Short mmCIF file of C-alpha atoms and ligand atoms in Angstrom, two decimals:
data_model
loop_
_atom_site.label_atom_id
_atom_site.label_comp_id
_atom_site.label_asym_id
_atom_site.label_seq_id
_atom_site.Cartn_x
_atom_site.Cartn_y
_atom_site.Cartn_z
CA UNK A 59 129.68 88.54 113.91
CA UNK A 60 131.63 90.07 116.80
CA UNK A 61 129.79 93.42 116.58
CA UNK A 62 126.04 93.28 116.22
CA UNK A 63 125.45 95.54 113.46
CA UNK A 64 123.81 94.88 110.00
CA UNK A 65 126.79 94.80 107.68
CA UNK A 66 127.89 94.16 104.22
CA UNK A 67 128.28 90.44 104.64
CA UNK A 68 124.91 90.05 106.20
CA UNK A 69 123.49 91.15 102.88
CA UNK A 70 125.99 89.73 100.47
CA UNK A 71 126.15 86.47 102.26
CA UNK A 72 126.18 84.14 103.83
CA UNK A 73 127.99 81.77 101.54
CA UNK A 74 126.06 78.56 101.87
CA UNK A 75 124.89 75.26 100.45
CA UNK A 76 121.45 75.77 99.03
CA UNK A 77 118.54 75.85 98.66
CA UNK A 78 117.24 77.58 101.80
CA UNK A 79 118.88 79.75 104.38
CA UNK A 80 116.33 78.63 107.02
CA UNK A 81 115.75 75.03 105.95
CA UNK A 82 119.31 74.20 104.84
CA UNK A 83 121.93 76.57 106.14
CA UNK A 84 120.22 77.06 109.62
CA UNK A 85 119.69 73.35 109.96
CA UNK A 86 123.44 72.72 109.29
CA UNK A 87 124.40 75.25 111.83
CA UNK A 88 122.07 73.73 114.57
CA UNK A 89 123.59 70.35 113.94
CA UNK A 90 127.11 71.76 113.98
CA UNK A 91 126.52 73.52 117.23
CA UNK A 92 125.12 70.42 118.72
CA UNK A 93 128.21 68.62 117.66
CA UNK A 94 130.44 71.26 119.39
CA UNK A 95 128.44 70.92 122.57
CA UNK A 96 128.72 67.13 122.42
CA UNK A 97 131.87 65.69 123.97
CA UNK A 98 133.32 62.67 122.19
CA UNK A 99 132.64 61.08 118.89
CA UNK A 100 129.03 60.62 118.00
CA UNK A 101 128.06 57.17 116.81
CA UNK A 102 124.38 57.93 116.34
CA UNK A 103 122.24 60.91 115.80
CA UNK A 104 118.47 61.02 115.85
CA UNK A 105 116.69 64.06 114.39
CA UNK A 106 113.08 64.84 115.26
CA UNK A 107 111.66 67.33 112.84
CA UNK A 108 108.78 69.60 113.71
CA UNK A 109 106.75 72.23 111.90
CA UNK A 110 107.88 73.32 108.46
CA UNK A 111 110.97 71.31 108.86
CA UNK A 112 108.66 68.17 109.14
CA UNK A 113 106.76 69.32 106.01
CA UNK A 114 109.43 70.01 103.51
CA UNK A 115 112.65 68.68 104.89
CA UNK A 116 113.48 66.41 101.79
CA UNK A 117 113.10 69.04 99.11
CA UNK A 118 115.19 71.47 101.00
CA UNK A 119 117.95 68.94 101.91
CA UNK A 120 117.30 69.66 105.60
CA UNK A 121 118.23 66.01 106.32
CA UNK A 122 121.52 66.29 104.57
CA UNK A 123 122.27 69.75 106.15
CA UNK A 124 121.71 68.21 109.64
CA UNK A 125 123.86 65.21 109.05
CA UNK A 126 126.63 67.41 107.64
CA UNK A 127 126.46 69.66 110.59
CA UNK A 128 126.69 66.58 112.90
CA UNK A 129 129.89 65.54 110.94
CA UNK A 130 131.31 68.94 111.77
CA UNK A 131 130.71 70.51 108.46
CA UNK A 132 129.69 74.23 108.33
CA UNK A 133 126.84 75.45 106.28
CA UNK A 134 128.99 76.31 103.33
CA UNK A 135 130.64 72.86 103.00
CA UNK A 136 129.77 71.02 99.75
CA UNK A 137 130.07 67.72 101.47
CA UNK A 138 126.65 68.34 102.87
CA UNK A 139 125.20 67.34 99.56
CA UNK A 140 126.61 63.81 99.97
CA UNK A 141 125.98 63.81 103.66
CA UNK A 142 124.38 60.25 103.77
CA UNK A 143 127.55 58.85 102.18
CA UNK A 144 129.88 60.88 104.40
CA UNK A 145 127.85 59.61 107.43
CA UNK A 146 128.41 55.97 106.49
CA UNK A 147 132.05 56.69 105.93
CA UNK A 148 132.38 58.06 109.43
CA UNK A 149 130.37 55.36 111.05
CA UNK A 150 127.69 57.78 112.06
CA UNK A 151 124.11 56.25 112.14
CA UNK A 152 121.40 58.63 111.44
CA UNK A 153 117.60 58.50 111.97
CA UNK A 154 114.84 60.89 111.19
CA UNK A 155 111.51 61.12 112.93
CA UNK A 156 108.87 63.39 111.32
CA UNK A 157 106.58 64.90 114.03
CA UNK A 158 103.74 66.96 112.59
CA UNK A 159 101.53 66.74 115.69
CA UNK A 160 103.56 68.27 118.49
CA UNK A 161 103.08 72.02 118.67
CA UNK A 162 106.34 73.92 118.78
CA UNK A 163 106.82 77.57 119.38
CA UNK A 164 108.91 78.13 116.19
CA UNK A 165 108.01 76.51 112.85
CA UNK A 166 111.62 75.35 111.99
CA UNK A 167 112.40 73.33 115.14
CA UNK A 168 114.56 70.24 115.47
CA UNK A 169 115.39 67.94 118.39
CA UNK A 170 118.73 66.20 118.11
CA UNK A 171 119.67 63.18 120.36
CA UNK A 172 123.35 62.37 119.97
CA UNK A 173 124.80 59.13 121.22
CA UNK A 174 128.47 58.62 121.83
CA UNK A 175 130.75 55.70 121.69
CA UNK A 176 130.42 55.12 125.46
CA UNK A 177 126.64 55.27 125.20
CA UNK A 178 126.20 58.72 126.77
CA UNK A 179 123.60 60.89 125.09
CA UNK A 180 122.87 64.60 124.58
CA UNK A 181 119.71 66.30 123.46
CA UNK A 182 119.73 69.66 121.78
CA UNK A 183 116.75 71.48 120.55
CA UNK A 184 117.38 74.20 117.89
CA UNK A 185 115.31 76.65 115.90
CA UNK A 186 116.23 78.04 112.53
CA UNK A 187 114.97 81.60 112.80
CA UNK A 188 115.66 82.93 109.31
CA UNK A 189 118.47 84.09 107.14
CA UNK A 190 120.65 81.11 108.38
CA UNK A 191 120.47 82.47 111.87
CA UNK A 192 119.72 79.90 114.79
CA UNK A 193 118.88 79.63 118.29
CA UNK A 194 119.57 76.75 120.67
CA UNK A 195 116.54 76.27 122.90
CA UNK A 196 117.26 73.23 125.02
CA UNK A 197 120.21 71.26 126.31
CA UNK A 198 118.98 67.93 127.86
CA UNK A 199 116.18 69.01 130.14
CA UNK A 200 117.27 72.53 130.52
CA UNK A 201 115.66 75.35 128.59
CA UNK A 202 118.31 77.68 127.23
CA UNK A 203 118.57 80.58 124.68
CA UNK A 204 121.53 81.49 122.79
CA UNK A 205 122.58 82.10 119.04
CA UNK A 206 126.17 80.98 118.64
CA UNK A 207 126.90 84.38 116.82
CA UNK A 208 129.53 84.91 119.42
CA UNK A 209 132.24 82.85 120.92
CA UNK A 210 130.21 80.69 123.27
CA UNK A 211 131.08 78.84 126.30
CA UNK A 212 128.60 76.41 127.71
CA UNK A 213 129.18 75.37 131.25
CA UNK A 214 127.23 72.44 132.80
CA UNK A 215 127.16 72.66 136.66
CA UNK A 216 124.97 72.15 139.77
CA UNK A 217 122.98 75.19 140.66
CA UNK A 218 125.06 75.90 143.83
CA UNK A 219 125.93 79.32 145.17
CA UNK A 220 129.42 80.40 144.19
CA UNK A 221 129.66 78.71 140.81
CA UNK A 222 128.80 81.69 138.69
CA UNK A 223 130.99 83.90 140.93
CA UNK A 224 133.84 81.56 140.21
CA UNK A 225 133.15 81.67 136.57
CA UNK A 226 133.05 85.40 136.56
CA UNK A 227 136.31 85.65 138.52
CA UNK A 228 138.01 83.26 135.93
CA UNK A 229 136.87 85.44 133.02
CA UNK A 230 137.76 88.68 134.72
CA UNK A 231 141.37 87.24 135.12
CA UNK A 232 141.61 86.45 131.37
CA UNK A 233 140.88 89.83 129.89
CA UNK A 234 137.85 88.48 127.74
CA UNK A 235 135.19 90.90 127.01
CA UNK A 236 131.87 89.26 128.08
CA UNK A 237 128.85 90.20 125.93
CA UNK A 238 126.41 88.14 127.84
CA UNK A 239 126.32 85.66 130.74
CA UNK A 240 123.17 83.78 131.35
CA UNK A 241 122.25 81.11 133.86
CA UNK A 242 119.62 78.43 132.84
CA UNK A 243 118.53 75.78 135.37
CA UNK A 244 116.05 72.99 135.81
CA UNK A 245 115.10 74.34 139.30
CA UNK A 246 116.71 75.81 142.39
CA UNK A 247 119.74 73.73 143.39
CA UNK A 248 119.38 71.46 140.46
CA UNK A 249 121.24 70.92 137.21
CA UNK A 250 122.19 74.27 135.44
CA UNK A 251 123.79 75.50 132.43
CA UNK A 252 125.64 78.85 132.26
CA UNK A 253 126.21 80.29 128.82
CA UNK A 254 128.77 82.93 128.34
CA UNK A 255 129.05 84.82 125.07
CA UNK A 256 132.27 86.72 124.55
CA UNK A 257 133.67 88.92 121.88
CA UNK A 258 136.97 87.10 121.48
CA UNK A 259 137.63 83.42 121.75
CA UNK A 260 138.19 81.62 124.94
CA UNK A 261 141.40 79.78 125.59
CA UNK A 262 141.71 76.11 126.53
CA UNK A 263 143.46 77.01 129.77
CA UNK A 264 140.52 79.19 130.78
CA UNK A 265 138.23 76.15 129.95
CA UNK A 266 140.38 73.78 132.13
CA UNK A 267 140.44 76.23 134.97
CA UNK A 268 136.68 76.46 135.06
CA UNK A 269 136.33 72.64 134.78
CA UNK A 270 138.39 72.35 137.90
CA UNK A 271 135.67 73.78 140.16
CA UNK A 272 133.84 71.05 142.00
CA UNK A 273 130.30 71.88 140.97
CA UNK A 274 131.18 72.15 137.21
CA UNK A 275 130.58 69.05 135.19
CA UNK A 276 131.26 70.15 131.74
CA UNK A 277 132.68 73.05 129.64
CA UNK A 278 132.18 73.27 125.91
CA UNK A 279 133.31 75.93 123.45
CA UNK A 280 131.58 77.09 120.25
CA UNK A 281 133.77 79.14 118.10
CA UNK A 282 132.21 80.74 115.06
CA UNK B 296 133.64 111.02 111.09
CA UNK B 297 130.56 108.83 111.33
CA UNK B 298 130.13 106.55 108.30
CA UNK B 299 126.96 104.95 109.37
CA UNK B 300 123.75 105.74 107.42
CA UNK B 301 120.32 104.33 107.79
CA UNK B 302 118.53 105.27 104.59
CA UNK B 303 119.22 106.53 101.06
CA UNK B 304 119.04 110.10 101.97
CA UNK B 305 121.85 109.80 104.52
CA UNK B 306 123.82 107.65 102.15
CA UNK B 307 123.65 110.22 99.34
CA UNK B 308 124.66 112.91 101.76
CA UNK B 309 127.85 110.98 102.65
CA UNK B 310 128.59 110.38 98.91
CA UNK B 311 128.18 114.05 98.03
CA UNK B 312 129.94 115.44 101.04
CA UNK B 313 132.94 113.20 100.54
CA UNK B 314 132.72 113.04 96.74
CA UNK B 315 132.65 109.27 96.78
CA UNK B 316 130.78 106.56 95.08
CA UNK B 317 128.40 104.45 97.02
CA UNK B 318 130.70 101.43 97.28
CA UNK B 319 133.39 103.70 98.93
CA UNK B 320 131.03 104.86 101.64
CA UNK B 321 129.97 101.39 102.28
CA UNK B 322 133.54 100.23 102.67
CA UNK B 323 134.06 102.98 105.13
CA UNK B 324 131.01 102.03 107.09
CA UNK B 325 132.08 98.49 107.19
CA UNK B 326 135.58 99.41 108.36
CA UNK B 327 134.26 101.53 111.06
CA UNK B 328 131.36 99.37 112.42
CA UNK B 329 133.12 96.02 111.86
CA UNK B 330 136.53 97.37 113.02
CA UNK B 331 137.88 95.71 109.93
CA UNK B 332 140.60 96.69 107.61
CA UNK B 333 140.00 97.59 103.98
CA UNK B 334 141.93 94.62 102.44
CA UNK B 335 140.05 92.20 104.60
CA UNK B 336 136.77 93.48 103.25
CA UNK B 337 138.08 93.45 99.64
CA UNK B 338 139.29 89.98 100.03
CA UNK B 339 136.15 88.71 101.41
CA UNK B 340 134.15 90.32 98.61
CA UNK B 341 136.44 88.70 96.07
CA UNK B 342 135.97 85.36 97.69
CA UNK B 343 132.20 85.97 97.38
CA UNK B 344 132.75 86.69 93.73
CA UNK B 345 134.61 83.50 93.18
CA UNK B 346 131.68 81.53 94.85
CA UNK B 347 129.45 83.19 92.49
CA UNK B 348 131.55 82.46 89.53
CA UNK B 349 131.56 78.72 90.41
CA UNK B 350 127.79 78.73 90.99
CA UNK B 351 127.28 80.21 87.43
CA UNK B 352 129.61 77.80 85.69
CA UNK B 353 128.81 74.44 87.23
CA UNK B 354 125.38 73.87 85.83
CA UNK B 355 126.71 74.42 82.30
CA UNK B 356 129.38 71.75 82.56
CA UNK B 357 127.58 69.47 84.95
CA UNK B 358 124.01 69.94 85.23
CA UNK B 359 122.31 68.65 88.41
CA UNK B 360 118.78 67.71 89.11
CA UNK B 361 117.35 69.71 92.05
CA UNK B 362 116.54 68.23 95.46
CA UNK B 363 112.80 68.61 94.87
CA UNK B 364 113.20 67.34 91.30
CA UNK B 365 111.36 70.08 89.55
CA UNK B 366 114.42 71.74 87.86
CA UNK B 367 117.83 70.90 86.53
CA UNK B 368 119.57 71.38 83.16
CA UNK B 369 117.78 74.54 82.10
CA UNK B 370 120.90 76.75 82.07
CA UNK B 371 122.63 74.27 79.78
CA UNK B 372 119.75 74.14 77.50
CA UNK B 373 119.57 77.86 77.20
CA UNK B 374 123.35 78.11 76.87
CA UNK B 375 123.04 75.81 73.74
CA UNK B 376 120.27 78.00 72.13
CA UNK B 377 121.03 78.83 68.60
CA UNK B 378 122.45 82.32 68.37
CA UNK B 379 119.69 83.49 65.86
CA UNK B 380 117.17 82.72 68.49
CA UNK B 381 118.97 84.44 71.44
CA UNK B 382 116.82 87.46 70.72
CA UNK B 383 117.62 89.32 73.98
CA UNK B 384 121.23 90.03 72.72
CA UNK B 385 124.48 88.74 74.11
CA UNK B 386 124.65 90.41 77.51
CA UNK B 387 121.07 89.73 78.47
CA UNK B 388 121.35 86.28 77.18
CA UNK B 389 124.34 85.56 79.41
CA UNK B 390 122.47 87.26 82.24
CA UNK B 391 119.52 84.83 81.85
CA UNK B 392 121.82 81.80 81.51
CA UNK B 393 123.70 82.75 84.58
CA UNK B 394 120.59 83.37 86.60
CA UNK B 395 119.20 79.96 85.77
CA UNK B 396 122.43 78.33 86.54
CA UNK B 397 122.68 79.89 90.05
CA UNK B 398 119.16 78.83 90.79
CA UNK B 399 119.96 75.40 89.75
CA UNK B 400 123.12 75.33 91.86
CA UNK B 401 121.16 76.49 94.80
CA UNK B 402 118.34 73.98 94.33
CA UNK B 403 120.73 71.10 94.02
CA UNK B 404 122.64 71.94 97.11
CA UNK B 405 125.62 73.60 95.52
CA UNK B 406 127.37 76.61 97.27
CA UNK B 407 125.94 79.96 96.65
CA UNK B 408 126.15 83.50 98.10
CA UNK B 409 122.72 84.53 99.42
CA UNK B 410 122.32 88.12 97.97
CA UNK B 411 120.14 89.02 99.77
CA UNK B 412 118.65 85.57 100.01
CA UNK B 413 119.29 82.03 98.72
CA UNK B 414 116.29 82.07 96.67
CA UNK B 415 117.24 85.33 94.91
CA UNK B 416 120.87 84.35 94.78
CA UNK B 417 120.99 84.28 90.97
CA UNK B 418 120.40 87.93 90.24
CA UNK B 419 123.70 89.55 91.24
CA UNK B 420 125.98 86.83 89.83
CA UNK B 421 123.87 86.92 86.62
CA UNK B 422 124.26 90.66 86.24
CA UNK B 423 127.90 90.92 87.44
CA UNK B 424 129.17 87.91 85.42
CA UNK B 425 127.32 88.81 82.21
CA UNK B 426 128.77 92.36 82.37
CA UNK B 427 132.16 90.81 82.83
CA UNK B 428 131.66 88.59 79.86
CA UNK B 429 130.23 91.17 77.53
CA UNK B 430 131.79 94.50 78.51
CA UNK B 431 135.12 95.97 79.38
CA UNK B 432 134.65 95.47 83.07
CA UNK B 433 137.60 94.76 85.37
CA UNK B 434 137.65 92.67 88.62
CA UNK B 435 137.92 95.94 90.61
CA UNK B 436 134.60 97.14 88.98
CA UNK B 437 132.99 93.91 90.07
CA UNK B 438 134.11 94.25 93.52
CA UNK B 439 132.73 97.84 93.61
CA UNK B 440 129.64 96.62 92.07
CA UNK B 441 129.02 93.99 94.60
CA UNK B 442 129.80 96.27 97.52
CA UNK B 443 127.49 98.90 96.10
CA UNK B 444 124.78 96.29 95.88
CA UNK B 445 125.43 95.49 99.48
CA UNK B 446 124.73 99.13 100.45
CA UNK B 447 121.32 99.09 98.67
CA UNK B 448 120.48 95.61 100.22
CA UNK B 449 121.43 96.90 103.60
CA UNK B 450 119.10 99.85 103.35
CA UNK B 451 116.33 97.72 102.15
CA UNK B 452 116.79 95.19 104.85
CA UNK B 453 116.88 97.88 107.41
CA UNK B 454 113.89 99.73 106.25
CA UNK B 455 111.83 97.08 104.61
CA UNK B 456 112.21 93.38 104.14
CA UNK B 457 114.09 90.81 102.13
CA UNK B 458 112.06 87.82 103.23
CA UNK B 459 109.53 86.21 100.91
CA UNK B 460 107.62 84.91 103.90
CA UNK B 461 107.18 88.56 105.17
CA UNK B 462 106.80 90.60 102.02
CA UNK B 463 106.55 88.33 98.94
CA UNK B 464 109.03 87.77 96.05
CA UNK B 465 109.19 91.42 95.40
CA UNK B 466 111.22 91.55 98.73
CA UNK B 467 113.54 88.83 97.42
CA UNK B 468 113.95 89.01 93.64
CA UNK B 469 112.72 92.60 93.77
CA UNK B 470 115.44 93.71 96.22
CA UNK B 471 118.16 91.78 94.40
CA UNK B 472 117.03 93.40 91.18
CA UNK B 473 117.35 96.86 92.81
CA UNK B 474 120.79 95.90 94.21
CA UNK B 475 121.97 94.70 90.86
CA UNK B 476 120.58 97.82 89.01
CA UNK B 477 122.45 100.04 91.44
CA UNK B 478 125.63 98.00 90.96
CA UNK B 479 125.48 98.31 87.24
CA UNK B 480 125.12 101.95 87.31
CA UNK B 481 128.25 102.36 89.51
CA UNK B 482 130.15 99.95 87.33
CA UNK B 483 129.27 102.14 84.26
CA UNK B 484 130.41 105.27 86.01
CA UNK B 485 127.00 106.62 86.89
CA UNK B 486 126.45 108.93 89.96
CA UNK B 487 125.22 107.84 93.38
CA UNK B 488 121.93 109.41 92.60
CA UNK B 489 121.55 107.45 89.42
CA UNK B 490 122.37 104.24 91.38
CA UNK B 491 119.44 104.99 93.77
CA UNK B 492 117.24 105.92 90.74
CA UNK B 493 117.92 102.58 89.22
CA UNK B 494 117.23 100.73 92.33
CA UNK B 495 113.95 102.50 92.69
CA UNK B 496 112.82 101.78 89.22
CA UNK B 497 113.78 98.02 89.56
CA UNK B 498 111.78 97.82 92.80
CA UNK B 499 108.71 99.60 91.32
CA UNK B 500 108.81 97.41 88.27
CA UNK B 501 108.47 94.30 90.35
CA UNK B 502 106.10 95.72 92.97
CA UNK B 503 103.52 93.28 94.18
CA UNK B 504 105.41 90.06 92.99
CA UNK B 505 103.99 87.15 94.88
CA UNK B 506 106.08 84.49 96.65
CA UNK B 507 104.51 81.21 95.48
CA UNK B 508 107.03 78.43 95.25
CA UNK B 509 105.57 75.19 93.91
CA UNK B 510 105.56 72.59 96.64
CA UNK B 511 107.20 75.09 98.97
CA UNK B 512 110.55 74.44 97.37
CA UNK B 513 112.90 77.11 95.93
CA UNK B 514 112.69 75.86 92.44
CA UNK B 515 109.55 76.90 90.42
CA UNK B 516 109.00 79.77 89.72
CA UNK B 517 111.95 80.91 91.55
CA UNK B 518 114.49 79.96 88.86
CA UNK B 519 112.98 82.00 86.09
CA UNK B 520 112.20 84.76 88.53
CA UNK B 521 115.91 85.18 89.09
CA UNK B 522 116.24 85.75 85.31
CA UNK B 523 113.61 88.49 85.23
CA UNK B 524 115.27 90.02 88.29
CA UNK B 525 118.51 90.33 86.33
CA UNK B 526 116.92 91.46 83.16
CA UNK B 527 114.92 94.08 85.25
CA UNK B 528 118.16 95.33 86.65
CA UNK B 529 119.67 95.94 83.11
CA UNK B 530 116.51 97.76 82.18
CA UNK B 531 116.47 100.01 85.19
CA UNK B 532 120.18 100.78 84.98
CA UNK B 533 119.87 101.75 81.44
CA UNK B 534 116.91 104.00 82.21
CA UNK B 535 118.79 105.71 85.14
CA UNK B 536 121.95 106.21 83.15
CA UNK B 537 119.84 108.06 80.50
CA UNK B 538 118.41 110.20 83.30
CA UNK B 539 114.82 108.80 82.81
CA UNK B 540 112.90 108.58 86.02
CA UNK B 541 112.28 107.65 88.59
CA UNK B 542 109.19 109.16 89.77
CA UNK B 543 109.62 107.97 93.29
CA UNK B 544 112.77 108.31 95.50
CA UNK B 545 114.24 105.08 96.68
CA UNK B 546 113.50 105.56 100.39
CA UNK B 547 109.87 106.00 99.50
CA UNK B 548 109.88 103.07 97.16
CA UNK B 549 111.33 100.80 99.77
CA UNK B 550 108.55 101.80 102.20
CA UNK B 551 105.97 101.24 99.44
CA UNK B 552 107.29 97.82 98.64
CA UNK B 553 107.27 96.92 102.28
CA UNK B 554 103.73 98.06 102.71
CA UNK B 555 102.57 96.26 99.66
CA UNK B 556 104.48 93.13 100.81
CA UNK B 557 102.66 93.02 104.15
CA UNK B 558 99.30 93.57 102.65
CA UNK B 559 99.80 90.53 100.36
CA UNK B 560 97.57 87.64 101.43
CA UNK B 561 99.34 84.95 103.47
CA UNK B 562 98.72 82.60 100.50
CA UNK B 563 101.27 84.52 98.52
CA UNK B 564 103.98 84.84 101.15
CA UNK B 565 105.99 81.49 100.82
CA UNK B 566 103.20 79.33 102.15
CA UNK B 567 102.73 77.46 98.81
CA UNK B 568 98.98 78.03 99.11
CA UNK B 569 98.48 80.39 96.23
CA UNK B 570 99.81 81.67 92.96
CA UNK B 571 101.97 79.36 90.82
CA UNK B 572 102.02 76.85 93.76
CA UNK B 573 98.51 75.96 93.17
CA UNK B 574 98.67 75.69 89.35
CA UNK B 575 96.30 72.71 88.71
CA UNK B 576 98.71 71.03 86.47
CA UNK B 577 101.58 71.08 88.95
CA UNK B 578 99.45 70.36 92.00
CA UNK B 579 96.50 68.14 91.36
CA UNK B 580 94.69 68.53 94.60
CA UNK B 581 95.92 72.00 95.39
CA UNK B 582 96.02 71.28 99.11
CA UNK B 583 99.35 71.90 100.78
CA UNK B 584 99.31 68.47 102.29
CA UNK B 585 98.95 66.81 99.00
CA UNK B 586 101.78 68.84 97.53
CA UNK B 587 104.14 67.70 100.29
CA UNK B 588 103.13 64.12 99.81
CA UNK B 589 103.94 64.30 96.12
CA UNK B 590 107.22 66.02 96.80
CA UNK B 591 108.11 63.12 99.10
CA UNK B 592 106.83 60.47 96.87
CA UNK B 593 108.92 62.01 94.08
CA UNK B 594 112.13 61.46 96.03
S1 LIG C 648 108.96 82.80 94.72
FE1 LIG C 648 109.46 82.97 96.97
S2 LIG C 648 110.88 81.30 97.41
FE2 LIG C 648 110.90 81.78 95.19
S3 LIG C 648 112.55 83.24 94.89
FE3 LIG C 648 110.70 84.41 95.03
S4 LIG C 648 110.58 84.82 97.18
FE4 LIG C 648 112.05 83.26 97.00
#
């Protein structure tokens, strides 16, 4: 969806594993995005389900969709149906926590904590906002807001003056069309995340170049 | 030349000025706004048709129980019904079988094309595939039909709703039925006006339809609703091709459907708190919580 218009394939589509665009397709996409943001191979994923996800996840296959996404399957991949089996095959441990008490701002919300082989963890909060579309709302302790409907670059860094300017300069040199660039941070001078959404995909070279900057700690790409 | 349109009136104007069917205007719009080539669009539509085809076939050869456990095997059963009892006639019979099949595929985590939604995904494949099986319809006709349906679905999405949670099942199965009705008319050589007439009749015939999924799952009554959406499309198309009706232009009908949808009580908008969802025999205590617990125990 490079151009944001309501088109033919928004209506005749998406092609997806059923039964629900919000509870199945959206769930798979959230986990898939989390998997892209995570560096390394996950060995464990813990999913905390809130709201309507907590109420009806089994009957909608939300659990399988989340596991499938975590294994790198897109929401139209039939392997989602056998996701538990696929997870075992790939040595991925999964765990589900149902939380009906905590109030969340969107009814279809999930928190995913991913653990890698070396023990490092990543927390992602995602919302399935309808029609299979999703929004990522949290990366670790930082509140963010992006959809993954564009090519997306997620840059973890310290909130130090000059970082965003450096990123912008790198982008300008590459001739990529930037749709949005947003800075999210814990607080002034603390950990921050810059999310860049672009119309065309971002090259590995550009990623490496940004990663070289001293205040940058991570760069991850999400390609639709 | 600007190919964008926002309602039926503008769509029909483009059709008439350029002497084109609805599908052709929709292709032009897609090429322009999406900066895409025609063959890319055609290939993608054909890929979607293939997904629909598989979704229709699988439950016949390989029935699957649904995730929630309420359905599974219905399409096969109907497929095996004695011909003397298939009183709807061959084309409609196939349409019903196909609709049940896609709903089963969806509910058992198979791959479907949401058209316009996953819950209503059975209607278009039901109509398109049954036409293909029963009449002299080519692959090209089917592609055009599906693109035509996309145009109608787009207009409804833009000016109304296709979400059961927002406007009831009339917004999901009702919209799908309208889309399929219009597709049928174009496939059979009707005019763009007749396409819109068919869509309007289909919508008005399902006006007020509640969204009341038992246990909050897309299984009952969704599966048979898909069948009625398909049958309704056939009826509306036949009426429009004969020049009967509608009494209300499509743009008005979309607005009416939207207004009715939003005035439905919350209990009839996907919350599983009313309608079939609280049928005493299916839900002993009729409280939402009890229903969820049973769904979980069931698995
Ligand atoms: S009853 Fe509700 S969930 Fe079922 S098909 Fe209709 S709109 Fe979708």
